CSV table of C-alpha atoms in Angstrom, one decimal:
chain,number,residue,atom,x,y,z
J,1,UNK,CA,4.0,-23.1,-10.2
J,2,UNK,CA,2.0,-23.4,-13.9
J,3,UNK,CA,-2.0,-24.6,-13.7
J,4,UNK,CA,-3.5,-25.4,-17.1
J,5,UNK,CA,-7.4,-24.4,-17.4
J,6,UNK,CA,-9.2,-26.9,-19.5
J,7,UNK,CA,-12.7,-24.9,-20.0
J,8,UNK,CA,-16.0,-26.5,-21.6
J,9,UNK,CA,-15.9,-25.9,-25.5
J,10,UNK,CA,-19.2,-24.1,-25.2
J,11,UNK,CA,-17.8,-21.5,-22.1
J,12,UNK,CA,-15.5,-18.9,-22.2
J,13,UNK,CA,-12.2,-20.2,-24.2
J,14,UNK,CA,-10.0,-16.7,-23.2
J,15,UNK,CA,-8.2,-18.5,-20.2
J,16,UNK,CA,-5.4,-21.4,-20.9
J,17,UNK,CA,-2.8,-20.9,-18.6
J,18,UNK,CA,-2.6,-19.1,-15.5
J,19,UNK,CA,1.3,-18.8,-13.9
J,20,UNK,CA,0.9,-18.2,-10.4
J,21,UNK,CA,4.1,-16.6,-8.7
J,22,UNK,CA,4.7,-18.0,-4.9
J,23,UNK,CA,3.8,-14.5,-3.8
J,24,UNK,CA,0.6,-14.2,-5.3
J,25,UNK,CA,-0.6,-17.5,-3.9
J,26,UNK,CA,-0.2,-16.6,0.2
J,27,UNK,CA,-3.4,-16.4,1.4
J,28,UNK,CA,-4.3,-16.2,5.4
J,29,UNK,CA,-5.1,-19.4,7.5
J,30,UNK,CA,-7.7,-19.8,9.6
J,31,UNK,CA,-5.2,-19.3,12.9
J,32,UNK,CA,-4.2,-16.2,10.8
J,33,UNK,CA,-7.4,-14.4,10.8
J,34,UNK,CA,-7.7,-15.4,14.5
J,35,UNK,CA,-4.7,-13.6,15.5
J,36,UNK,CA,-6.1,-10.5,13.6
J,37,UNK,CA,-9.6,-11.3,15.2
J,38,UNK,CA,-7.1,-10.8,18.5
J,39,UNK,CA,-6.3,-7.4,17.5
J,40,UNK,CA,-9.1,-6.2,16.4
J,41,UNK,CA,-11.3,-7.2,19.2
J,42,UNK,CA,-9.2,-4.8,21.8
J,43,UNK,CA,-10.7,-1.4,20.0
J,44,UNK,CA,-14.4,-3.4,19.6
J,45,UNK,CA,-17.4,-1.9,20.9
J,46,UNK,CA,-20.0,-4.0,22.3
J,47,UNK,CA,-23.2,-4.8,20.1
J,48,UNK,CA,-26.6,-4.2,21.1
J,49,UNK,CA,-28.4,-7.6,21.9
J,50,UNK,CA,-31.9,-8.4,19.6
J,51,UNK,CA,-33.8,-7.5,22.8
J,52,UNK,CA,-31.7,-4.3,23.6
J,53,UNK,CA,-32.2,-3.0,20.1
J,54,UNK,CA,-36.2,-4.1,20.2
J,55,UNK,CA,-36.6,-2.0,23.3
J,56,UNK,CA,-34.6,0.6,22.0
J,57,UNK,CA,-36.9,1.1,18.9
J,58,UNK,CA,-34.5,-0.1,16.2
J,59,UNK,CA,-36.2,-2.7,13.7
J,60,UNK,CA,-34.0,-5.3,11.4
J,61,UNK,CA,-33.0,-4.2,8.0
J,62,UNK,CA,-35.7,-3.6,5.1
J,63,UNK,CA,-33.3,-4.7,2.5
J,64,UNK,CA,-32.6,-8.3,1.3
J,65,UNK,CA,-29.6,-8.6,-1.3
J,66,UNK,CA,-28.3,-11.5,-2.7
J,67,UNK,CA,-24.8,-11.4,-4.6
J,68,UNK,CA,-21.9,-13.7,-5.3
J,69,UNK,CA,-19.7,-15.2,-3.0
J,70,UNK,CA,-16.9,-14.3,-5.1
J,71,UNK,CA,-14.2,-12.8,-3.0
J,72,UNK,CA,-13.3,-10.3,-4.8
J,73,UNK,CA,-17.3,-8.9,-4.9
J,74,UNK,CA,-17.6,-7.5,-1.5
J,75,UNK,CA,-21.2,-5.4,-1.2
J,76,UNK,CA,-20.8,-3.5,1.7
J,77,UNK,CA,-17.8,-1.8,-0.6
J,78,UNK,CA,-19.6,-1.3,-3.9
J,79,UNK,CA,-22.8,-0.5,-2.2
J,80,UNK,CA,-21.2,1.4,0.8
J,81,UNK,CA,-23.2,-0.5,2.9
J,82,UNK,CA,-23.5,0.7,6.9
J,83,UNK,CA,-23.9,-1.7,9.5
J,84,UNK,CA,-27.8,-2.6,9.8
J,85,UNK,CA,-28.4,-1.0,6.1
J,86,UNK,CA,-29.1,-4.8,5.0
J,87,UNK,CA,-28.9,-8.3,4.8
J,88,UNK,CA,-26.6,-9.6,2.6
J,89,UNK,CA,-27.0,-13.5,1.4
J,90,UNK,CA,-24.1,-14.8,-0.8
J,91,UNK,CA,-24.6,-17.5,-3.3
J,92,UNK,CA,-22.9,-18.6,-6.3
J,93,UNK,CA,-23.3,-16.3,-9.0
J,94,UNK,CA,-26.0,-14.2,-6.5
J,95,UNK,CA,-28.4,-16.7,-7.4
J,96,UNK,CA,-31.5,-16.9,-4.9
J,97,UNK,CA,-32.5,-20.4,-5.5
J,98,UNK,CA,-29.0,-20.9,-3.5
J,99,UNK,CA,-30.4,-19.0,-0.3
J,100,UNK,CA,-34.3,-19.2,-0.9
J,101,UNK,CA,-35.0,-21.1,2.3
J,102,UNK,CA,-32.9,-18.3,4.5
J,103,UNK,CA,-34.5,-15.6,2.6
J,104,UNK,CA,-38.2,-17.2,3.8
J,105,UNK,CA,-36.9,-17.6,7.3
J,106,UNK,CA,-35.9,-14.2,7.8
J,107,UNK,CA,-38.5,-12.6,6.2
J,108,UNK,CA,-41.1,-14.9,8.1
J,109,UNK,CA,-39.0,-14.4,11.4
J,110,UNK,CA,-39.2,-10.1,10.5
J,111,UNK,CA,-43.2,-10.5,10.7
J,112,UNK,CA,-43.9,-12.6,13.1
J,113,UNK,CA,-41.2,-12.0,15.5
J,114,UNK,CA,-40.7,-8.7,14.9
J,115,UNK,CA,-44.3,-7.4,13.7
J,116,UNK,CA,-42.2,-5.3,10.7
J,117,UNK,CA,-44.2,-7.0,8.0
J,118,UNK,CA,-40.9,-8.7,6.5
J,119,UNK,CA,-38.4,-7.2,4.0
J,120,UNK,CA,-39.6,-4.5,2.0
J,121,UNK,CA,-37.2,-4.8,-0.5
J,122,UNK,CA,-34.9,-7.4,-2.2
J,123,UNK,CA,-32.2,-7.0,-4.7
J,124,UNK,CA,-30.3,-9.5,-6.6
J,125,UNK,CA,-26.9,-8.6,-7.9
J,126,UNK,CA,-24.6,-10.6,-10.5
J,127,UNK,CA,-21.4,-9.2,-11.7
J,128,UNK,CA,-19.1,-9.4,-15.0
J,129,UNK,CA,-16.3,-11.8,-15.1
J,130,UNK,CA,-18.3,-14.3,-12.7
J,131,UNK,CA,-17.0,-17.6,-12.7
J,132,UNK,CA,-20.5,-19.1,-13.1
J,133,UNK,CA,-19.8,-18.3,-16.9
J,134,UNK,CA,-16.8,-20.5,-16.7
J,135,UNK,CA,-17.5,-23.8,-15.0
J,136,UNK,CA,-20.6,-25.5,-16.7
J,137,UNK,CA,-23.2,-27.8,-14.4
J,138,UNK,CA,-22.0,-31.0,-16.1
J,139,UNK,CA,-19.0,-30.2,-14.7
J,140,UNK,CA,-19.8,-29.9,-11.4
J,141,UNK,CA,-21.8,-32.8,-11.3
J,142,UNK,CA,-19.2,-35.4,-12.8
J,143,UNK,CA,-17.0,-33.8,-10.4
J,144,UNK,CA,-19.1,-34.4,-7.5
J,145,UNK,CA,-20.0,-37.7,-8.2
J,146,UNK,CA,-16.2,-38.5,-9.0
J,147,UNK,CA,-15.7,-37.4,-5.2
J,148,UNK,CA,-18.5,-39.4,-4.2
J,149,UNK,CA,-19.0,-42.4,-5.7
J,150,UNK,CA,-22.0,-45.0,-5.5
J,151,UNK,CA,-24.0,-42.1,-4.7
J,152,UNK,CA,-26.9,-40.8,-6.4
J,153,UNK,CA,-26.0,-36.9,-6.2
J,154,UNK,CA,-28.4,-35.9,-8.7
J,155,UNK,CA,-31.5,-37.3,-6.2
J,156,UNK,CA,-29.4,-35.4,-3.3
J,157,UNK,CA,-28.5,-31.8,-4.9
J,158,UNK,CA,-29.8,-32.2,-8.1
J,159,UNK,CA,-28.2,-31.4,-11.2
J,160,UNK,CA,-28.1,-27.3,-11.6
J,161,UNK,CA,-25.2,-25.4,-9.9
J,162,UNK,CA,-25.6,-22.1,-11.0
J,163,UNK,CA,-23.8,-22.0,-14.3
J,164,UNK,CA,-24.9,-19.7,-16.6
J,165,UNK,CA,-25.5,-20.4,-20.3
J,166,UNK,CA,-26.6,-17.0,-21.4
J,167,UNK,CA,-25.3,-13.3,-20.6
J,168,UNK,CA,-25.3,-12.0,-17.0
J,169,UNK,CA,-28.0,-9.7,-17.9
J,170,UNK,CA,-30.2,-12.2,-18.9
J,171,UNK,CA,-29.5,-14.5,-16.4
J,172,UNK,CA,-30.3,-11.7,-13.7
J,173,UNK,CA,-33.8,-11.4,-16.0
J,174,UNK,CA,-34.2,-15.1,-15.1
J,175,UNK,CA,-33.5,-15.0,-11.7
J,176,UNK,CA,-36.2,-12.3,-11.2
J,177,UNK,CA,-38.9,-14.6,-12.8
J,178,UNK,CA,-37.4,-17.5,-10.6
J,179,UNK,CA,-38.4,-15.2,-7.6
J,180,UNK,CA,-41.9,-14.6,-9.0
J,181,UNK,CA,-42.8,-18.4,-9.3
J,182,UNK,CA,-41.5,-19.4,-6.1
J,183,UNK,CA,-43.9,-21.0,-4.0
J,184,UNK,CA,-43.0,-19.4,-0.8
J,185,UNK,CA,-41.4,-16.6,-1.2
J,186,UNK,CA,-44.1,-13.9,-0.6
J,187,UNK,CA,-45.6,-12.7,-3.7
J,188,UNK,CA,-45.3,-8.9,-2.5
J,189,UNK,CA,-41.5,-9.0,-2.4
J,190,UNK,CA,-40.7,-11.1,-5.1
J,191,UNK,CA,-43.0,-8.8,-7.4
J,192,UNK,CA,-40.5,-5.5,-5.8
J,193,UNK,CA,-37.8,-7.5,-6.6
J,194,UNK,CA,-34.9,-5.3,-9.1
J,195,UNK,CA,-31.9,-7.0,-10.5
J,196,UNK,CA,-28.4,-5.3,-11.2
J,197,UNK,CA,-25.2,-6.2,-12.3
J,198,UNK,CA,-21.6,-5.0,-10.6
J,199,UNK,CA,-19.2,-4.1,-13.3
J,200,UNK,CA,-16.0,-5.1,-11.7
J,201,UNK,CA,-13.8,-2.6,-13.9
J,202,UNK,CA,-15.5,0.6,-13.6
J,203,UNK,CA,-17.2,-0.5,-9.7
J,204,UNK,CA,-20.8,0.7,-11.1
J,205,UNK,CA,-24.0,-1.3,-10.5
J,206,UNK,CA,-26.6,-0.8,-13.5
J,207,UNK,CA,-29.7,-2.2,-13.0
J,208,UNK,CA,-31.2,-4.6,-15.6
């Protein structure tokens, strides 16, 4: 099967035609994932409840990590994360704009419910060869309008969908500045936020 990919003229143009073999497009279904779980659950060790962990003196993770939802890019792998090392949020391109409500809610819950003061560190991680370098906000906006005729999409979800118009490094800097200006994100946390880019070819994460 051949898929023709048409890219906006102001975007990356290195992809023109992609040929997918039958073998390469086989992906698991939800039922297959459930079948896997029937196997993995056999060796599952019960996890402590929140109350049990609290009684044992275990607090929540102190690091908030925002990373891209690209299936190739897994923070648990590239940072070698262990359970409870960090709370990971995954959004398009790793933009904090896509998860800021969750970040604020968890930071507040940790402070009010556990008395920890909230997150101590915040890392924003983008990556090379991100899909956000290929699509445009207009492309997504028009596509959503086509799927939802008669609805004013811009009034519902706006017109920004995470497309990157600059370099990935500059986009990380822009996201860090956005965090500092976001009204509900704790100022101390936003000031301590650090930005990174993960190189999918070398596996290295470098700071911006």
